[in-house]
CSV table of C-alpha atoms and ligand atoms in Angstrom, one decimal:
chain,number,residue,atom,x,y,z
A,1,UNK,CA,72.7,143.0,85.7
A,2,UNK,CA,72.2,145.6,82.9
A,3,UNK,CA,70.1,145.0,79.9
A,4,UNK,CA,73.0,145.1,77.5
A,5,UNK,CA,74.8,142.3,79.3
A,6,UNK,CA,71.6,140.2,79.5
A,7,UNK,CA,71.1,140.5,75.7
A,8,UNK,CA,74.8,139.7,75.0
A,9,UNK,CA,74.6,136.6,77.3
A,10,UNK,CA,71.4,135.3,75.7
A,11,UNK,CA,72.9,135.9,72.2
A,12,UNK,CA,76.1,134.1,73.1
A,13,UNK,CA,74.1,131.2,74.7
A,14,UNK,CA,72.2,130.7,71.4
A,15,UNK,CA,75.4,130.7,69.4
A,16,UNK,CA,76.8,128.0,71.7
A,17,UNK,CA,73.6,126.1,71.4
A,18,UNK,CA,73.7,126.2,67.6
A,19,UNK,CA,77.4,125.2,67.4
A,20,UNK,CA,78.6,121.6,67.4
A,21,UNK,CA,82.2,122.3,68.2
A,22,UNK,CA,82.6,125.4,70.4
A,23,UNK,CA,86.1,126.1,71.7
A,24,UNK,CA,87.0,128.6,74.5
A,25,UNK,CA,90.3,130.4,74.5
A,26,UNK,CA,91.1,132.0,77.9
A,27,UNK,CA,93.5,134.6,79.1
A,28,UNK,CA,94.4,136.6,82.2
A,29,UNK,CA,91.1,138.5,82.3
A,30,UNK,CA,89.2,135.3,83.3
A,31,UNK,CA,91.3,135.0,86.5
A,32,UNK,CA,91.4,138.6,87.7
A,33,UNK,CA,88.1,138.1,89.7
A,34,UNK,CA,90.0,135.4,91.6
A,35,UNK,CA,92.6,137.9,92.7
A,36,UNK,CA,95.3,136.9,90.2
A,37,UNK,CA,96.7,140.0,88.6
A,38,UNK,CA,97.2,140.4,84.8
A,39,UNK,CA,101.0,140.6,84.7
A,40,UNK,CA,101.2,141.7,81.1
A,41,UNK,CA,98.6,144.5,81.4
A,42,UNK,CA,99.8,148.1,81.4
A,43,UNK,CA,100.9,148.9,84.9
A,44,UNK,CA,100.9,145.2,85.7
A,45,UNK,CA,103.7,143.5,87.7
A,46,UNK,CA,105.8,142.7,84.5
A,47,UNK,CA,106.0,146.3,83.5
A,48,UNK,CA,107.8,147.0,86.8
A,49,UNK,CA,109.5,143.7,87.4
A,50,UNK,CA,110.7,142.4,84.1
A,51,UNK,CA,110.5,138.6,83.9
A,52,UNK,CA,113.7,136.6,83.8
A,53,UNK,CA,114.3,135.3,80.2
A,54,UNK,CA,114.7,131.6,79.7
A,55,UNK,CA,118.3,132.0,78.5
A,56,UNK,CA,119.3,133.8,81.7
A,57,UNK,CA,117.6,131.1,83.8
A,58,UNK,CA,119.6,128.4,82.0
A,59,UNK,CA,123.0,130.1,82.1
A,60,UNK,CA,123.0,131.7,85.5
A,61,UNK,CA,122.7,130.2,88.9
A,62,UNK,CA,122.0,133.6,90.3
A,63,UNK,CA,119.1,134.2,87.9
A,64,UNK,CA,117.6,130.8,88.8
A,65,UNK,CA,117.8,131.7,92.5
A,66,UNK,CA,116.2,135.1,91.8
A,67,UNK,CA,113.4,133.5,89.7
A,68,UNK,CA,112.5,131.2,92.6
A,69,UNK,CA,112.7,134.1,95.1
A,70,UNK,CA,110.1,136.0,93.1
A,71,UNK,CA,108.0,132.9,92.5
A,72,UNK,CA,107.7,132.2,96.2
A,73,UNK,CA,107.1,135.8,97.1
A,74,UNK,CA,104.3,136.0,94.6
A,75,UNK,CA,102.7,132.6,95.5
A,76,UNK,CA,102.2,133.9,99.1
A,77,UNK,CA,99.4,136.2,97.7
A,78,UNK,CA,98.0,133.9,95.0
A,79,UNK,CA,97.9,130.4,96.4
A,80,UNK,CA,94.6,131.0,98.1
A,81,UNK,CA,92.9,131.6,94.7
A,82,UNK,CA,89.9,129.5,93.8
A,83,UNK,CA,88.0,129.2,90.5
A,84,UNK,CA,85.7,132.2,89.8
A,85,UNK,CA,82.2,132.3,88.2
A,86,UNK,CA,83.8,132.3,84.8
A,87,UNK,CA,85.8,129.2,85.4
A,88,UNK,CA,82.8,127.4,87.0
A,89,UNK,CA,80.6,128.3,84.0
A,90,UNK,CA,83.1,127.1,81.5
A,91,UNK,CA,83.7,123.8,83.4
A,92,UNK,CA,79.9,123.2,83.4
A,93,UNK,CA,79.8,123.9,79.7
A,94,UNK,CA,82.6,121.3,79.1
A,95,UNK,CA,80.9,118.8,81.4
A,96,UNK,CA,77.5,119.1,79.6
A,97,UNK,CA,79.1,118.9,76.1
A,98,UNK,CA,78.5,122.6,75.2
A,99,UNK,CA,82.2,123.2,74.9
A,100,UNK,CA,84.5,120.8,73.1
A,101,UNK,CA,87.5,122.2,75.0
A,102,UNK,CA,89.5,125.0,76.5
A,103,UNK,CA,92.8,126.4,75.3
A,104,UNK,CA,94.3,128.7,77.9
A,105,UNK,CA,97.2,131.1,78.3
A,106,UNK,CA,96.8,131.0,82.1
A,107,UNK,CA,99.2,129.1,84.3
A,108,UNK,CA,97.1,129.3,87.5
A,109,UNK,CA,95.6,125.7,87.4
A,110,UNK,CA,92.1,127.2,88.0
A,111,UNK,CA,90.6,125.3,85.0
A,112,UNK,CA,91.7,122.0,86.5
A,113,UNK,CA,90.5,123.2,90.0
A,114,UNK,CA,87.1,123.9,88.5
A,115,UNK,CA,86.9,120.3,87.2
A,116,UNK,CA,87.9,120.5,83.5
A,117,UNK,CA,89.6,117.2,82.7
A,118,UNK,CA,93.1,117.2,81.2
A,119,UNK,CA,92.0,115.8,77.8
A,120,UNK,CA,89.7,118.9,77.4
A,121,UNK,CA,92.3,121.4,78.3
A,122,UNK,CA,95.4,122.8,76.5
A,123,UNK,CA,97.8,124.9,78.6
A,124,UNK,CA,99.9,127.0,76.1
A,125,UNK,CA,102.1,128.7,78.7
A,126,UNK,CA,102.5,125.7,81.1
A,127,UNK,CA,101.5,125.5,84.7
A,128,UNK,CA,102.8,127.4,87.7
A,129,UNK,CA,101.6,125.0,90.4
A,130,UNK,CA,104.5,122.6,90.0
A,131,UNK,CA,108.1,122.4,88.7
A,132,UNK,CA,110.0,120.2,86.3
A,133,UNK,CA,113.6,119.3,85.6
A,134,UNK,CA,114.5,121.0,82.3
A,135,UNK,CA,116.9,118.1,81.5
A,136,UNK,CA,114.9,114.9,82.3
A,137,UNK,CA,111.4,116.3,82.8
A,138,UNK,CA,111.0,114.8,86.3
A,139,UNK,CA,108.2,116.6,88.2
A,140,UNK,CA,108.8,118.3,91.5
A,141,UNK,CA,106.2,119.8,93.8
A,142,UNK,CA,106.7,123.4,94.8
A,143,UNK,CA,106.9,122.4,98.5
A,144,UNK,CA,110.0,120.3,97.7
A,145,UNK,CA,111.6,123.2,95.8
A,146,UNK,CA,110.8,125.6,98.6
A,147,UNK,CA,112.2,123.4,101.4
A,148,UNK,CA,115.5,123.1,99.4
A,149,UNK,CA,115.5,126.8,98.7
A,150,UNK,CA,115.1,127.7,102.3
A,151,UNK,CA,117.5,125.1,103.6
A,152,UNK,CA,120.3,126.5,101.4
A,153,UNK,CA,119.7,130.2,102.0
A,154,UNK,CA,118.1,130.8,98.7
A,155,UNK,CA,119.9,128.5,96.3
A,156,UNK,CA,118.0,127.2,93.2
A,157,UNK,CA,117.8,123.4,93.6
A,158,UNK,CA,119.0,121.0,91.0
A,159,UNK,CA,117.3,117.7,89.9
A,160,UNK,CA,118.3,114.9,92.3
A,161,UNK,CA,118.2,112.4,89.4
A,162,UNK,CA,120.3,114.1,86.8
A,163,UNK,CA,121.6,117.4,88.2
A,164,UNK,CA,119.6,119.5,85.7
A,165,UNK,CA,118.0,122.8,86.5
A,166,UNK,CA,114.6,122.6,88.1
A,167,UNK,CA,112.2,125.3,86.9
A,168,UNK,CA,108.5,126.2,87.4
A,169,UNK,CA,106.5,124.3,84.7
A,170,UNK,CA,105.6,127.6,83.0
A,171,UNK,CA,106.8,128.8,79.6
A,172,UNK,CA,109.2,131.7,80.1
A,173,UNK,CA,110.1,134.5,77.7
A,174,UNK,CA,112.5,133.1,75.2
A,175,UNK,CA,111.5,129.5,75.9
A,176,UNK,CA,110.0,127.5,73.0
A,177,UNK,CA,106.3,126.9,72.9
A,178,UNK,CA,105.4,123.4,74.0
A,179,UNK,CA,105.0,121.4,70.7
A,180,UNK,CA,102.3,118.9,71.6
A,181,UNK,CA,100.2,121.6,73.2
A,182,UNK,CA,100.5,123.9,70.2
A,183,UNK,CA,99.6,121.1,67.9
A,184,UNK,CA,96.5,120.2,69.9
A,185,UNK,CA,95.5,123.9,70.2
A,186,UNK,CA,95.8,124.3,66.4
A,187,UNK,CA,93.8,121.1,65.7
A,188,UNK,CA,91.0,122.1,68.0
A,189,UNK,CA,91.0,125.6,66.5
A,190,UNK,CA,90.7,124.3,62.9
A,191,UNK,CA,87.9,122.0,63.9
A,192,UNK,CA,85.9,124.6,65.8
A,193,UNK,CA,82.7,126.1,64.4
A,194,UNK,CA,82.6,128.7,67.3
A,195,UNK,CA,85.7,130.2,68.8
A,196,UNK,CA,85.2,132.2,72.0
A,197,UNK,CA,88.2,134.3,73.1
A,198,UNK,CA,87.7,135.3,76.8
A,199,UNK,CA,89.8,137.7,78.8
A,200,UNK,CA,92.8,137.8,76.4
A,201,UNK,CA,94.3,140.9,74.9
A,202,UNK,CA,95.1,138.7,71.8
A,203,UNK,CA,98.4,140.4,71.3
A,204,UNK,CA,101.1,137.8,72.0
A,205,UNK,CA,101.6,134.8,69.8
A,206,UNK,CA,99.8,132.4,69.5
A,207,UNK,CA,96.9,134.1,71.0
A,208,UNK,CA,97.0,136.6,68.2
A,209,UNK,CA,96.9,134.0,65.5
A,210,UNK,CA,94.5,131.3,66.7
A,211,UNK,CA,91.3,133.4,66.4
A,212,UNK,CA,92.4,134.3,62.8
A,213,UNK,CA,92.9,130.6,62.0
A,214,UNK,CA,89.5,129.8,63.4
A,215,UNK,CA,87.9,132.4,61.3
A,216,UNK,CA,89.7,131.3,58.1
A,217,UNK,CA,88.4,127.8,58.7
A,218,UNK,CA,84.8,128.9,58.9
A,219,UNK,CA,84.3,129.4,62.6
A,220,UNK,CA,82.3,132.2,64.1
A,221,UNK,CA,84.5,134.4,66.3
A,222,UNK,CA,83.3,135.9,69.6
A,223,UNK,CA,85.7,138.1,71.6
A,224,UNK,CA,84.8,138.7,75.3
A,225,UNK,CA,87.2,141.2,76.9
A,226,UNK,CA,87.1,144.4,79.0
A,227,UNK,CA,89.4,146.2,76.7
A,228,UNK,CA,89.6,146.4,72.9
A,229,UNK,CA,91.7,143.9,71.1
A,230,UNK,CA,93.5,144.1,67.7
A,231,UNK,CA,91.1,141.4,66.4
A,232,UNK,CA,87.8,143.1,67.2
A,233,UNK,CA,87.4,144.1,63.6
A,234,UNK,CA,87.3,140.5,62.3
A,235,UNK,CA,85.1,139.2,65.1
A,236,UNK,CA,81.4,138.4,64.6
A,237,UNK,CA,80.7,139.6,68.2
A,238,UNK,CA,82.6,141.7,70.6
A,239,UNK,CA,81.4,141.7,74.2
A,240,UNK,CA,83.0,144.2,76.6
A,241,UNK,CA,81.4,142.9,79.8
A,242,UNK,CA,82.4,141.7,83.2
A,243,UNK,CA,83.5,138.2,82.3
A,244,UNK,CA,82.4,136.3,85.4
A,245,UNK,CA,78.9,137.9,85.3
A,246,UNK,CA,78.6,137.3,81.5
A,247,UNK,CA,79.6,133.6,81.6
A,248,UNK,CA,77.5,132.8,84.5
A,249,UNK,CA,74.5,134.3,82.7
A,250,UNK,CA,75.4,132.4,79.5
A,251,UNK,CA,75.4,129.2,81.5
A,252,UNK,CA,72.0,129.9,83.0
A,253,UNK,CA,70.6,130.4,79.4
A,254,UNK,CA,71.8,126.9,78.4
A,255,UNK,CA,69.4,124.0,78.9
A,256,UNK,CA,71.0,120.6,79.7
A,257,UNK,CA,72.9,119.4,76.6
A,258,UNK,CA,70.8,117.3,74.2
A,259,UNK,CA,67.5,119.0,75.1
A,260,UNK,CA,68.1,122.3,73.3
B,301,ZN,ZN1,116.5,115.7,85.9
């Protein structure tokens, strides 16, 4: 580990130690070490294979079938993903009371897999590890959807209760942000005295606005990202380091909560 990263880690650890309500905000950069690509990044999957907008999913049976075909094709390569060093460090920080919570743009379920309880986690873009009926909100496992999909030669299945469309539980382009989650993310942001943005390009809403809100409400803002972000100028610290290495090192600098 280089000296610069070591210094940044020990500095971030002391900020965490001095704060009473530290909040982590995570994006795709946290999960790349787990083999999950950053779809939105330049050259990423989404620049070649445009995502299906919500409106098309709702109005077209063919678009629904295509969405599921892509989802299953993609899941083949990603379902083996397990939490990385960054996820494990953040989960440990939640467990020991160093972090009050995590707000994430990620849909990969890796925060849950690393042991973060649901009441400490807000998923702004939903979750890709299961599906729900858009009409009645009944939950379906992907294995159920897949079995139906394959048995019907690639048809998108409908809800067996109400006939509504069944969709991956993620928020698509054009789909409204989940209200309760947005509310909770905003509450936590306003209450935070330290806001740590990790692995997010901070370009899309609400990722672009939450750090600004935190700052306006008196929080210290730390941005950890490999690339520059549009909010670097208002940040108190900008750390362009390998995320897994950095967070693991931050964790090692933190004594057990309460001991300081
Ligand atoms: Zn339904």
